[in-house]
Coordinates of C-alpha atoms in Angstrom, one line a residue:
X1333 CA 3.6 -10.0 -19.6
X1334 CA 1.4 -10.6 -22.7
X1335 CA -0.3 -7.2 -22.6
X1336 CA 3.0 -5.3 -22.3
X1337 CA 4.5 -7.2 -25.1
X1338 CA 1.7 -6.1 -27.3
X1339 CA 2.3 -2.5 -26.3
X1340 CA 6.0 -2.7 -26.8
X1341 CA 6.4 -4.7 -30.0
X1342 CA 3.8 -3.1 -32.1
X1343 CA 4.5 0.6 -31.5
X1344 CA 2.9 2.0 -34.6
X1345 CA -0.4 0.2 -34.2
X1346 CA -0.5 1.0 -30.5
X1347 CA 0.2 4.7 -31.0
X1348 CA -2.6 4.9 -33.6
X1349 CA -4.9 2.9 -31.4
X1350 CA -4.0 5.0 -28.3
X1351 CA -5.5 8.1 -29.9
X1352 CA -8.7 6.1 -30.7
X1353 CA -8.8 4.6 -27.3
X1354 CA -8.3 7.9 -25.6
X1355 CA -11.0 9.5 -27.7
X1356 CA -13.3 6.6 -26.9
X1357 CA -12.9 6.9 -23.2
X1358 CA -13.2 10.7 -23.5
X1359 CA -16.5 10.3 -25.3
X1360 CA -17.9 7.7 -22.9
X1361 CA -17.2 9.6 -19.8
X1362 CA -19.1 12.8 -19.0
X1363 CA -16.5 15.0 -17.5
X1364 CA -18.4 17.9 -16.0
X1365 CA -18.8 18.1 -12.2
X1366 CA -19.7 21.1 -10.0
X1367 CA -18.2 20.7 -6.5
X1368 CA -19.9 22.6 -3.7
X1369 CA -18.9 22.6 0.0
X1370 CA -20.6 24.6 2.7
X1371 CA -19.7 25.1 6.4
X1372 CA -17.2 22.2 6.4
X1373 CA -16.0 21.6 10.0
X1374 CA -13.7 18.9 11.1
X1375 CA -12.8 18.0 14.7
X1376 CA -10.3 15.6 16.2
X1377 CA -9.8 14.5 19.8
X1378 CA -6.3 14.9 21.2
X1379 CA -4.5 11.6 21.8
X1380 CA -4.3 10.4 25.4
X1381 CA -1.0 10.4 27.2
X1382 CA 0.2 13.7 25.8
X1383 CA 0.6 17.0 27.5
X1384 CA -3.1 17.2 28.2
X1385 CA -3.8 15.6 31.6
X1386 CA -7.4 16.6 32.0
X1387 CA -9.8 13.7 31.6
X1388 CA -12.2 15.9 29.6
X1389 CA -9.9 17.3 26.9
X1390 CA -11.3 19.7 24.4
X1391 CA -11.7 18.7 20.8
X1392 CA -9.3 20.4 18.3
X1393 CA -11.0 22.0 15.3
X1394 CA -9.0 21.5 12.2
X1395 CA -11.5 23.1 9.7
X1396 CA -13.7 26.0 10.8
X1397 CA -16.6 26.4 8.5
X1398 CA -15.1 26.3 4.9
X1399 CA -17.4 27.2 2.0
X1400 CA -16.7 27.3 -1.7
X1401 CA -17.7 26.2 -5.2
X1402 CA -15.7 25.0 -8.1
X1403 CA -17.3 24.7 -11.5
X1404 CA -16.3 22.6 -14.5
X1405 CA -13.4 24.1 -16.3
X1406 CA -12.0 25.7 -13.1
X1407 CA -8.8 25.0 -11.2
X1408 CA -8.9 25.8 -7.5
X1409 CA -5.6 26.2 -5.6
X1410 CA -5.7 26.0 -1.8
X1411 CA -2.9 28.0 -0.2
X1412 CA -1.8 28.4 3.4
X1413 CA 1.1 27.7 5.8
X1414 CA 1.8 24.2 7.1
X1415 CA -0.9 23.1 9.5
X1416 CA -3.5 25.4 8.0
X1417 CA -5.8 22.5 7.1
X1418 CA -5.2 22.3 3.3
X1419 CA -4.6 18.6 3.0
X1420 CA -7.4 17.8 5.5
X1421 CA -9.9 19.8 3.4
X1422 CA -8.6 18.2 0.2
X1423 CA -9.0 14.7 1.7
X1424 CA -12.5 15.6 2.9
X1425 CA -13.5 16.9 -0.6
X1426 CA -12.1 13.7 -2.1
X1427 CA -14.4 11.5 0.0
X1428 CA -11.5 10.0 1.9
X1429 CA -11.9 11.6 5.4
X1430 CA -13.8 9.9 8.1
X1431 CA -14.5 11.1 11.7
X1432 CA -16.3 14.2 13.0
X1433 CA -16.8 15.9 9.7
X1434 CA -19.8 18.2 9.4
X1435 CA -21.2 20.5 6.8
X1436 CA -22.3 19.8 3.2
X1437 CA -20.2 18.5 0.3
X1438 CA -22.0 17.7 -2.9
X1439 CA -20.9 16.7 -6.4
X1440 CA -23.5 17.8 -8.9
X1441 CA -25.9 18.2 -6.1
X1442 CA -25.4 14.6 -4.9
X1443 CA -23.4 13.2 -2.0
X1444 CA -20.3 11.1 -2.6
X1445 CA -21.1 7.8 -4.2
X1446 CA -19.7 4.8 -6.1
X1447 CA -20.3 6.5 -9.5
X1448 CA -18.5 9.6 -8.2
X1449 CA -15.6 7.6 -6.8
X1450 CA -15.0 6.0 -10.3
X1451 CA -15.0 9.5 -11.8
X1452 CA -12.6 11.0 -9.3
X1453 CA -8.8 11.1 -9.3
X1454 CA -6.7 11.7 -6.2
X1455 CA -3.0 12.3 -6.4
X1456 CA -1.3 12.1 -3.0
X1457 CA 1.7 14.3 -2.1
X1458 CA 4.0 11.3 -1.9
X1459 CA 4.4 9.3 -5.1
X1460 CA 3.3 5.8 -4.1
X1461 CA 4.7 3.7 -6.9
X1462 CA 6.4 0.3 -7.3
X1463 CA 10.1 0.9 -7.8
X1464 CA 10.9 -2.0 -10.1
X1465 CA 8.1 -1.4 -12.6
X1466 CA 8.7 0.7 -15.7
X1467 CA 6.6 3.8 -16.5
X1468 CA 4.7 1.8 -19.2
X1469 CA 4.2 -1.2 -16.9
X1470 CA 2.9 1.1 -14.1
X1471 CA 0.3 2.8 -16.3
X1472 CA -0.7 -0.3 -18.2
X1473 CA -1.4 -2.3 -15.0
X1474 CA -3.4 0.7 -13.7
X1475 CA -5.4 0.9 -16.9
X1476 CA -6.2 -2.8 -16.9
X1477 CA -7.5 -2.5 -13.3
X1478 CA -9.3 0.9 -13.4
X1479 CA -10.8 1.1 -16.9
X1480 CA -14.2 -0.7 -17.3
X1481 CA -14.7 -3.9 -19.3
X1482 CA -16.5 -2.1 -22.2
X1483 CA -13.0 -1.3 -23.4
X1484 CA -10.8 -4.1 -24.8
X1485 CA -7.3 -4.8 -23.5
X1486 CA -5.8 -3.2 -26.5
X1487 CA -7.9 0.0 -26.0
X1488 CA -6.8 0.1 -22.3
X1489 CA -3.1 -0.3 -23.3
X1490 CA -3.6 2.3 -26.1
X1491 CA -5.0 4.7 -23.6
X1492 CA -2.0 4.2 -21.3
X1493 CA 0.2 5.0 -24.3
X1494 CA -1.9 8.2 -25.0
X1495 CA -1.4 9.3 -21.4
X1496 CA 2.4 8.7 -21.6
X1497 CA 2.5 10.9 -24.7
X1498 CA 0.3 13.6 -23.2
X1499 CA 2.4 13.9 -20.1
X1500 CA 5.7 13.9 -22.0
X1501 CA 6.9 10.6 -20.6
X1502 CA 7.8 9.0 -24.0
X1503 CA 11.6 9.3 -23.5
X1504 CA 11.4 7.4 -20.2
X1505 CA 8.6 5.0 -20.9
X1506 CA 10.8 2.0 -20.6
X1507 CA 12.7 3.2 -17.5
X1508 CA 12.0 1.8 -14.1
X1509 CA 10.4 4.1 -11.5
X1510 CA 13.1 3.7 -9.0
X1511 CA 13.3 4.5 -5.3
X1512 CA 15.5 5.8 -2.5
X1513 CA 18.2 3.2 -3.2
X1514 CA 17.3 2.4 -6.8
X1515 CA 18.0 4.8 -9.6
X1516 CA 15.1 5.4 -11.8
X1517 CA 13.2 8.3 -13.4
X1518 CA 13.5 11.9 -12.1
X1519 CA 11.2 13.4 -9.4
X1520 CA 9.2 15.4 -12.0
X1521 CA 8.7 12.3 -14.1
X1522 CA 7.7 10.3 -11.1
X1523 CA 5.1 13.0 -10.2
X1524 CA 3.8 12.9 -13.8
X1525 CA 3.4 9.1 -13.6
X1526 CA 1.3 9.6 -10.4
X1527 CA -0.9 12.1 -12.2
X1528 CA -1.0 9.8 -15.2
X1529 CA -2.5 7.0 -13.1
X1530 CA -5.4 9.2 -12.3
X1531 CA -5.7 10.6 -15.8
X1532 CA -6.2 7.1 -17.2
X1533 CA -9.9 7.2 -16.2
X1534 CA -10.4 10.7 -17.6
X1535 CA -11.6 11.9 -14.2
X1536 CA -14.4 14.4 -14.0
X1537 CA -12.9 15.6 -10.7
X1538 CA -9.2 15.6 -10.0
X1539 CA -7.6 16.3 -6.5
X1540 CA -3.9 16.8 -6.1
X1541 CA -2.0 17.3 -2.9
X1542 CA 1.1 19.4 -3.4
X1543 CA 1.8 18.3 -7.0
X1544 CA 4.8 20.6 -7.3
X1545 CA 6.4 19.8 -3.9
X1546 CA 10.2 19.3 -4.2
X1547 CA 10.3 20.1 -8.0
X1548 CA 12.2 22.8 -9.7
X1549 CA 10.3 25.8 -11.2
X1550 CA 10.5 24.5 -14.8
X1551 CA 9.1 21.1 -13.9
X1552 CA 6.4 22.6 -11.7
X1553 CA 5.4 24.9 -14.6
X1554 CA 5.1 21.9 -16.9
X1555 CA 2.9 19.9 -14.5
X1556 CA 0.6 22.8 -13.8
X1557 CA 0.4 23.6 -17.5
X1558 CA -0.6 20.0 -18.1
X1559 CA -3.3 20.3 -15.5
X1560 CA -4.5 23.6 -17.1
X1561 CA -5.0 21.7 -20.3
X1562 CA -7.2 19.2 -18.5
X1563 CA -9.2 22.0 -17.1
X1564 CA -9.8 23.4 -20.6
X1565 CA -11.3 20.0 -21.4
X1566 CA -14.1 20.6 -18.9
X1567 CA -12.7 18.9 -15.8
X1568 CA -12.8 20.3 -12.3
X1569 CA -9.4 20.4 -10.5
X1570 CA -8.7 21.1 -6.9
X1571 CA -5.1 21.1 -5.5
X1572 CA -3.1 22.2 -2.5
X1573 CA 0.0 24.1 -3.2
X1574 CA 2.4 25.6 -0.7
X1575 CA 4.3 28.5 -2.4
X1576 CA 3.8 28.6 -6.2
X1577 CA 5.8 31.0 -8.4
X1578 CA 4.0 34.1 -9.8
X1579 CA 3.7 32.3 -13.2
X1580 CA 1.9 29.4 -11.6
X1581 CA -0.3 31.5 -9.4
X1582 CA -2.0 33.3 -12.2
X1583 CA -2.8 30.0 -13.9
X1584 CA -5.3 29.2 -11.1
X1585 CA -8.9 30.3 -11.7
X1586 CA -9.8 30.4 -8.0
X1587 CA -7.8 30.6 -4.8
X1588 CA -8.7 29.5 -1.3
X1589 CA -6.4 30.9 1.5
X1590 CA -6.5 29.2 4.8
X1591 CA -5.0 30.0 8.2
X1592 CA -5.3 27.7 11.2
X1593 CA -8.5 26.2 9.6
X1594 CA -10.1 29.6 8.9
X1595 CA -10.8 30.9 5.4
X1596 CA -9.2 34.2 4.7
X1597 CA -10.1 34.4 1.0
X1598 CA -12.0 32.6 -1.7
X1599 CA -12.4 33.9 -5.1
X1600 CA -10.7 34.5 -8.4
X1601 CA -6.9 34.4 -8.4
X1602 CA -6.4 37.6 -10.4
X1603 CA -8.6 39.5 -7.9
X1604 CA -6.9 38.5 -4.6
X1605 CA -4.4 41.3 -4.5
X1606 CA -7.1 43.9 -5.0
X1607 CA -9.2 42.4 -2.3
X1608 CA -6.5 42.6 0.4
X1609 CA -5.6 46.1 -0.7
X1610 CA -9.2 47.1 -0.2
X1611 CA -9.1 46.0 3.4
X1612 CA -5.8 47.7 4.1
X1613 CA -3.3 45.0 3.4
X1614 CA -1.2 45.9 0.4
X1615 CA 2.4 44.8 -0.2
X1616 CA 4.9 47.5 0.4
X1617 CA 7.0 46.3 -2.6
X1618 CA 6.3 44.3 -5.7
X1619 CA 6.3 40.6 -4.7
X1620 CA 5.0 37.2 -5.6
X1621 CA 1.3 37.0 -4.7
X1622 CA 1.7 33.6 -3.0
X1623 CA 4.5 35.0 -0.8
X1624 CA 2.3 37.9 0.2
X1625 CA -0.7 35.6 1.0
X1626 CA 1.4 33.2 3.1
X1627 CA 2.8 36.2 5.0
X1628 CA -0.8 37.3 5.8
X1629 CA -1.9 33.7 6.7
X1630 CA 0.9 33.5 9.2
X1631 CA 0.0 36.9 10.7
X1632 CA 2.7 39.1 9.1
X1633 CA 1.3 42.4 8.1
X1634 CA 2.0 44.2 4.8
X1635 CA 4.9 46.1 6.3
X1636 CA 6.7 42.9 7.3
X1637 CA 6.1 43.4 11.0
X1638 CA 5.6 40.2 13.1
X1639 CA 3.9 42.0 16.0
X1640 CA 0.3 41.1 17.0
X1641 CA 0.2 38.2 14.6
X1642 CA -3.0 36.8 16.2
X1643 CA -4.6 40.3 15.8
X1644 CA -3.8 40.3 12.1
X1645 CA -5.3 36.8 11.6
X1646 CA -8.4 37.7 13.5
X1647 CA -8.8 40.9 11.4
X1648 CA -8.5 38.9 8.2
X1649 CA -11.0 36.3 9.4
X1650 CA -13.5 39.0 10.3
X1651 CA -13.0 40.7 7.0
X1652 CA -13.7 37.4 5.2
X1653 CA -17.0 37.0 7.1
X1654 CA -18.0 40.6 6.3
X1655 CA -17.0 40.9 2.7
X1656 CA -17.0 37.4 1.2
X1657 CA -18.9 34.8 3.3
X1658 CA -22.5 35.8 2.6
X1659 CA -21.9 36.5 -1.1
X1660 CA -20.1 33.1 -1.4
X1661 CA -23.0 31.2 0.2
X1662 CA -25.5 32.9 -2.1
X1663 CA -23.4 31.9 -5.1
X1664 CA -23.2 28.4 -3.8
X1665 CA -27.0 28.2 -3.5
X1666 CA -27.8 29.8 -6.8
X1667 CA -25.3 28.1 -9.0
X1668 CA -26.7 25.1 -10.9
X1669 CA -24.8 21.9 -11.5
X1670 CA -24.1 19.4 -14.2
X1671 CA -24.8 15.7 -14.0
X1672 CA -22.5 12.8 -14.6
X1673 CA -23.7 10.2 -17.1
X1674 CA -26.4 8.2 -15.3
X1675 CA -26.7 10.6 -12.4
X1676 CA -26.6 9.8 -8.7
X1677 CA -30.1 8.4 -8.9
X1678 CA -28.8 5.3 -10.8
X1679 CA -26.0 4.7 -8.4
X1680 CA -27.7 1.6 -7.0
X1681 CA -27.6 0.0 -10.4
X1682 CA -24.0 1.2 -11.1
X1683 CA -21.4 -1.5 -11.3
X1684 CA -19.4 -1.6 -8.1
X1685 CA -16.2 -2.7 -9.8
X1686 CA -14.8 -1.9 -13.2
X1687 CA -13.4 -5.4 -13.7
X1688 CA -14.2 -8.9 -12.6
X1689 CA -12.6 -10.7 -9.7
X1690 CA -10.7 -13.0 -12.0
X1691 CA -9.3 -10.1 -14.1
X1692 CA -8.2 -8.3 -10.9
X1693 CA -6.6 -11.4 -9.6
X1694 CA -4.6 -12.1 -12.8
X1695 CA -3.5 -8.5 -13.3
X1696 CA -2.4 -8.2 -9.6
X1697 CA -0.7 -11.6 -9.8
X1698 CA 1.4 -10.5 -12.8
X1699 CA 2.2 -7.2 -11.3
X1700 CA 3.1 -8.7 -7.9
X1701 CA 5.4 -11.3 -9.4
X1702 CA 7.1 -8.8 -11.6
X1703 CA 7.7 -6.4 -8.7
X1704 CA 8.6 -8.8 -5.9
X1705 CA 10.8 -11.2 -7.8
X1706 CA 13.7 -8.7 -7.5
X1707 CA 13.4 -8.8 -3.8
X1708 CA 12.8 -12.5 -3.4
X1709 CA 15.6 -13.6 -5.6
X1710 CA 18.2 -10.9 -4.7
X1711 CA 21.8 -11.9 -4.8
X1712 CA 22.1 -11.4 -1.0
X1713 CA 19.2 -13.8 -0.2
X1714 CA 20.3 -16.5 -2.6
X1715 CA 23.9 -16.2 -1.3
X1716 CA 22.7 -16.4 2.3
X1717 CA 20.8 -19.6 1.7
X1718 CA 23.6 -21.2 -0.3
X1719 CA 26.3 -20.3 2.3
X1720 CA 24.1 -21.6 5.2
X1721 CA 23.2 -24.8 3.3
X1722 CA 26.9 -25.5 2.4
X1723 CA 28.0 -24.8 6.0
X1724 CA 25.3 -27.1 7.4
X1725 CA 26.2 -29.8 4.9
X1726 CA 29.9 -29.7 5.9
X1727 CA 29.1 -29.7 9.6
X1728 CA 26.8 -32.7 9.3
X1729 CA 28.9 -34.4 6.6
X1730 CA 27.8 -38.0 6.2
X1731 CA 26.3 -38.1 9.7
X1732 CA 24.7 -41.6 9.5
X1733 CA 22.3 -43.2 12.0
X1734 CA 25.3 -44.1 14.3
X1735 CA 25.3 -40.4 15.2
X1736 CA 21.6 -40.3 15.8
X1737 CA 21.7 -37.3 18.2
X1738 CA 23.5 -35.3 15.5
X1739 CA 21.0 -36.2 12.9
X1740 CA 18.0 -35.2 15.0
X1741 CA 19.9 -32.0 15.8
X1742 CA 20.1 -31.3 12.0
X1743 CA 16.4 -31.9 11.6
X1744 CA 15.5 -29.5 14.4
X1745 CA 17.9 -26.9 13.1
X1746 CA 16.2 -27.2 9.7
X1747 CA 12.8 -26.5 11.3
X1748 CA 14.3 -23.7 13.3
X1749 CA 16.0 -21.9 10.3
X1750 CA 13.0 -22.3 8.1
X1751 CA 10.8 -21.0 10.8
X1752 CA 12.5 -17.7 11.2
X1753 CA 13.5 -17.1 7.6
X1754 CA 10.0 -17.1 6.0
X1755 CA 8.5 -15.4 9.1
X1756 CA 10.8 -12.3 8.7
X1757 CA 10.4 -12.3 4.9
X1758 CA 6.6 -12.1 5.3
X1759 CA 6.4 -9.9 8.3
X1760 CA 7.5 -6.9 6.3
X1761 CA 5.1 -7.5 3.4
X1762 CA 2.0 -5.6 4.5
X1763 CA 3.8 -2.8 6.3
X1764 CA 5.7 -2.1 3.1
X1765 CA 2.5 -2.4 1.0
X1766 CA 0.3 -0.4 3.3
X1767 CA 0.5 2.9 1.5
X1768 CA 0.0 1.3 -1.9
X1769 CA -2.9 -0.8 -0.7
X1770 CA -4.6 2.3 1.0
X1771 CA -4.1 4.4 -2.1
X1772 CA -5.5 1.8 -4.6
X1773 CA -8.3 0.6 -2.4
X1774 CA -9.4 4.2 -1.8
X1775 CA -9.7 4.6 -5.5
X1776 CA -11.9 1.5 -5.8
X1777 CA -9.3 -0.3 -7.9
X1778 CA -9.9 -3.9 -6.8
X1779 CA -11.4 -6.1 -4.2
X1780 CA -9.3 -6.9 -1.1
X1781 CA -9.9 -10.6 -1.7
X1782 CA -8.4 -10.5 -5.2
X1783 CA -5.4 -8.6 -3.9
X1784 CA -4.9 -11.0 -1.0
X1785 CA -5.2 -14.1 -3.2
X1786 CA -2.9 -12.7 -5.9
X1787 CA -0.3 -11.9 -3.3
X1788 CA -0.6 -15.3 -1.7
X1789 CA -0.4 -17.3 -4.9
X1790 CA 2.3 -15.1 -6.4
X1791 CA 4.6 -15.7 -3.4
X1792 CA 4.3 -19.5 -3.5
X1793 CA 7.0 -20.2 -6.1
X1794 CA 9.3 -17.5 -4.7
X1795 CA 8.9 -18.7 -1.1
X1796 CA 9.3 -22.4 -2.0
X1797 CA 12.3 -22.3 -4.3
X1798 CA 15.0 -21.4 -1.7
X1799 CA 14.0 -24.0 0.9
X1800 CA 13.9 -26.7 -1.9
X1801 CA 17.5 -25.7 -2.9
X1802 CA 18.6 -25.7 0.8
X1803 CA 17.2 -29.2 1.4
X1804 CA 18.6 -30.6 -1.8
X1805 CA 22.1 -29.5 -0.8
X1806 CA 22.1 -30.6 2.8
X1807 CA 20.1 -33.9 2.4
X1808 CA 22.7 -35.8 0.5
X1809 CA 25.7 -34.1 2.2
X1810 CA 24.4 -34.9 5.7
X1811 CA 23.8 -38.6 4.9
X1812 CA 20.1 -38.7 5.6
X1813 CA 18.1 -41.7 4.2
X1814 CA 19.1 -41.8 0.5
X1815 CA 15.8 -42.8 -0.9
X1816 CA 13.5 -40.7 -3.1
X1817 CA 10.5 -41.4 -0.9
X1818 CA 12.2 -40.2 2.3
X1819 CA 13.5 -37.1 0.5
X1820 CA 10.1 -36.2 -0.9
X1821 CA 8.5 -36.7 2.6
X1822 CA 11.2 -34.4 4.1
X1823 CA 10.7 -31.8 1.4
X1824 CA 6.9 -31.8 1.8
X1825 CA 7.2 -31.3 5.6
X1826 CA 9.7 -28.5 5.1
X1827 CA 7.6 -26.6 2.5
X1828 CA 4.5 -27.1 4.5
X1829 CA 6.1 -25.5 7.6
X1830 CA 7.5 -22.7 5.5
X1831 CA 3.9 -21.8 4.4
X1832 CA 2.7 -21.9 8.0
X1833 CA 5.5 -19.7 9.2
X1834 CA 4.9 -17.3 6.3
X1835 CA 1.2 -17.1 7.3
X1836 CA 2.2 -16.2 10.8
X1837 CA 4.4 -13.4 9.5
X1838 CA 1.7 -12.1 7.3
X1839 CA -0.8 -12.0 10.2
X1840 CA 1.7 -10.2 12.5
X1841 CA 2.6 -7.7 9.8
X1842 CA -1.1 -7.0 9.0
X1843 CA -2.0 -6.6 12.7
X1844 CA 0.9 -4.4 13.8
X1845 CA 1.6 -2.6 10.5
X1846 CA 5.0 -1.4 11.9
X1847 CA 8.1 -3.1 10.7
X1848 CA 10.2 -2.9 13.9
X1849 CA 7.4 -3.8 16.3
X1850 CA 6.2 -6.6 14.1
X1851 CA 9.7 -8.0 13.8
X1852 CA 10.3 -7.9 17.6
X1853 CA 6.9 -9.6 18.3
X1854 CA 7.6 -12.2 15.6
X1855 CA 11.0 -13.0 17.0
X1856 CA 9.7 -13.5 20.5
X1857 CA 6.8 -15.7 19.4
X1858 CA 9.0 -17.9 17.1
X1859 CA 11.7 -18.2 19.8
X1860 CA 9.1 -19.4 22.3
X1861 CA 7.9 -22.0 19.7
X1862 CA 11.5 -23.2 19.2
X1863 CA 12.2 -23.5 23.0
X1864 CA 9.1 -25.6 23.4
X1865 CA 9.7 -27.6 20.3
X1866 CA 10.9 -30.7 22.1
X1867 CA 14.7 -30.5 21.4
X1868 CA 16.2 -27.9 23.8
X1869 CA 13.9 -28.5 26.8
X1870 CA 12.5 -31.9 27.2
X1871 CA 10.7 -31.4 30.5
X1872 CA 8.7 -28.2 30.2
X1873 CA 6.9 -27.0 33.3
X1874 CA 3.2 -27.5 33.2
X1875 CA 2.3 -23.8 33.7
X1876 CA 4.0 -23.0 30.4
X1877 CA 3.6 -26.3 28.6
X1878 CA 0.5 -25.1 26.7
X1879 CA 2.8 -23.2 24.2
X1880 CA 3.9 -26.5 22.7
X1881 CA 0.4 -27.1 21.4
X1882 CA 0.5 -24.0 19.3
X1883 CA 4.2 -24.4 18.4
X1884 CA 4.9 -24.6 14.7
X1885 CA 8.4 -25.9 15.5
X1886 CA 7.1 -28.9 17.6
X1887 CA 4.8 -30.1 14.9
X1888 CA 7.4 -29.6 12.1
X1889 CA 10.1 -31.3 14.2
X1890 CA 7.8 -34.3 14.8
X1891 CA 7.0 -34.7 11.1
X1892 CA 10.6 -34.3 10.1
X1893 CA 11.5 -37.1 12.5
X1894 CA 8.8 -39.2 10.9
X1895 CA 10.1 -38.6 7.5
X1896 CA 13.4 -40.2 8.4
X1897 CA 12.7 -42.8 11.1
X1898 CA 10.3 -45.5 12.2
X1899 CA 10.0 -46.7 15.7
X1900 CA 11.3 -50.2 14.7
X1901 CA 14.5 -48.8 13.2
X1902 CA 17.7 -49.6 15.1
X1903 CA 20.9 -47.7 15.8
X1904 CA 24.2 -48.8 17.4
X1905 CA 24.3 -48.4 21.2
X1906 CA 26.0 -49.7 24.3
X1907 CA 23.4 -52.4 25.0
X1908 CA 24.3 -56.0 25.3
X1909 CA 23.3 -56.8 21.7
X1910 CA 24.8 -53.6 20.4
X1911 CA 21.6 -52.2 18.9
X1912 CA 18.7 -50.2 20.2
X1913 CA 15.3 -49.1 18.8
X1914 CA 15.1 -45.6 17.4
X1915 CA 11.7 -45.2 19.0
X1916 CA 13.3 -45.7 22.4
X1917 CA 15.9 -42.9 21.9
X1918 CA 15.2 -40.4 24.7
X1919 CA 15.0 -37.3 22.5
X1920 CA 12.8 -39.1 20.0
X1921 CA 10.6 -40.9 22.5
X1922 CA 9.6 -37.7 24.2
X1923 CA 8.2 -36.3 20.8
X1924 CA 7.0 -39.7 19.6
X1925 CA 7.0 -41.3 16.2
X1926 CA 3.2 -41.7 16.0
X1927 CA 0.1 -39.6 15.4
X1928 CA 1.5 -37.8 12.4
X1929 CA -2.0 -37.0 11.1
X1930 CA -2.7 -34.8 14.1
X1931 CA 0.5 -32.8 13.4
X1932 CA -0.5 -32.4 9.7
X1933 CA -4.0 -31.3 10.8
X1934 CA -2.6 -28.8 13.4
X1935 CA -0.3 -27.2 10.8
X1936 CA -3.2 -27.1 8.4
X1937 CA -5.4 -25.2 10.9
X1938 CA -2.5 -22.7 11.4
X1939 CA -2.0 -22.4 7.7
X1940 CA -5.6 -21.3 7.1
X1941 CA -6.0 -19.5 10.5
X1942 CA -3.0 -17.2 10.2
X1943 CA -4.0 -16.1 6.7
X1944 CA -7.6 -15.5 7.7
X1945 CA -6.4 -13.3 10.6
X1946 CA -4.1 -11.4 8.1
X1947 CA -7.1 -10.9 5.7
X1948 CA -9.4 -9.6 8.5
X1949 CA -6.6 -7.3 9.7
X1950 CA -6.2 -5.9 6.2
X1951 CA -9.8 -4.8 6.0
X1952 CA -9.0 -1.7 8.0
X1953 CA -6.4 -0.5 5.5
X1954 CA -7.8 1.9 2.8
X1955 CA -11.5 2.3 2.1
X1956 CA -13.8 -0.7 1.9
X1957 CA -16.4 -0.2 -0.8
X1958 CA -20.0 -0.6 0.1

């Protein structure tokens, strides 16, 4: 990649430029945001078919009137046991929660908007990263997509280098991210890369969901210290955290304690112990404040007793309403706010995308090819195709026209194998990409159309190389017509059908979005196509014969026959003159050696139709920008 080569070969220039680029972005982005939320309530309806059998099931309230305010230069930590509503509230504050959400959430006195989205970073609990990209590649690709066009490519690359240095990732900058079965950077480094992706835009407001989950105390300390440095620069940070150490706890400016969707405390972190002591809940021994707060949130009193847990929770909820709620609402109403550059009033004139469609397409194309080439050209897949092609070539060795039934069997097997293979390769594409697509689309990184086209175009060479190799091997071994024209016709038909089968796989994967279910459905559909393809069953009952009109296999088989034979060709037979017309051969006559244009047209409709269905199905993934 050209941009990465610049970043890697000219380290001195880039390092110097990275500081300048970082400073430029820092100066061009107003980083002060006051976040206010008042009486936030979120309800969900229980799913049907569960334990609730009543037709009128009650709604479950996840958030029960949460109020708070976070000023620029403050870091809010939301604590609570699992199921307390921390992540739900964080998602709501980040503008990523739909459904029955009521209450008021404002950013500098304005509702969530496009300009706010482009100044907001959101780090999910799970690190959604491409495993085969290096740290530098990951951040550079993100910078090229997320930073606006008033920065040059070198400035964007320089800023990525600055973030790498700021997060202490210099030693692993050229290491791949890795995954469950691929060794890469450590868990802490992976988390810092996720944070770095959001820091690239110098966000005014940064949300983090469990940023220290699964990390050792030293790594967690380093990450929170880095976030504390961002807060000192004037940013507003909100995070959920389960059970921080005492060192981490006292780094938070404000703390929100939740229990079953109820607020138990909101205020300064260094005042939380005094507050609970004042209402009769003081720890009996010296302990980590977060451990003490989690005990209270689960209903365990200060003496460690587990009796009357609901009573403890209700007492704490009542104490919050009496001692904190009114004062907090007054503070929320009285506190002013800062404005982002341009303000919410100019949101209509604000650019909806940081980069053009062509820029998004080119960057996504390079990133997609770099990531997926490892999977498309894995040793296992190449070996699989080579072994099958050699086996087929040996089984049909020099099978000339005197063995016509064997030859048409070879052609049908070719259509069958290259119907299933690209289908199952494509069917897993979108289910595997779903989390990444949802994450990046929610951040307003790119248009869905640019992503879809980049993915489609990027897969073309990778999807067409292996069938080309397959046909090149078997064509001459099996003794098919040894002319360049016939070979090219056969190759065209094969590659054409591969693209159609791939489109069907993409559509099924995008619709179902579950790998096993999509694979099962795809297998049944393709099997029905093969059975009605005109080779196995020649007299299909009328009530099910309609399947052959939508069968990829039937149209492919017909075109493959046409690439090898003409109706006037002859083959040895038991007739009086010893020869018969190929067009009269029973298996070929049923399919026919005419009307090829109709088959080409039908496959063309499928080629476009399946991809259109896939695109429409993908619209529900992530957040569609208005």
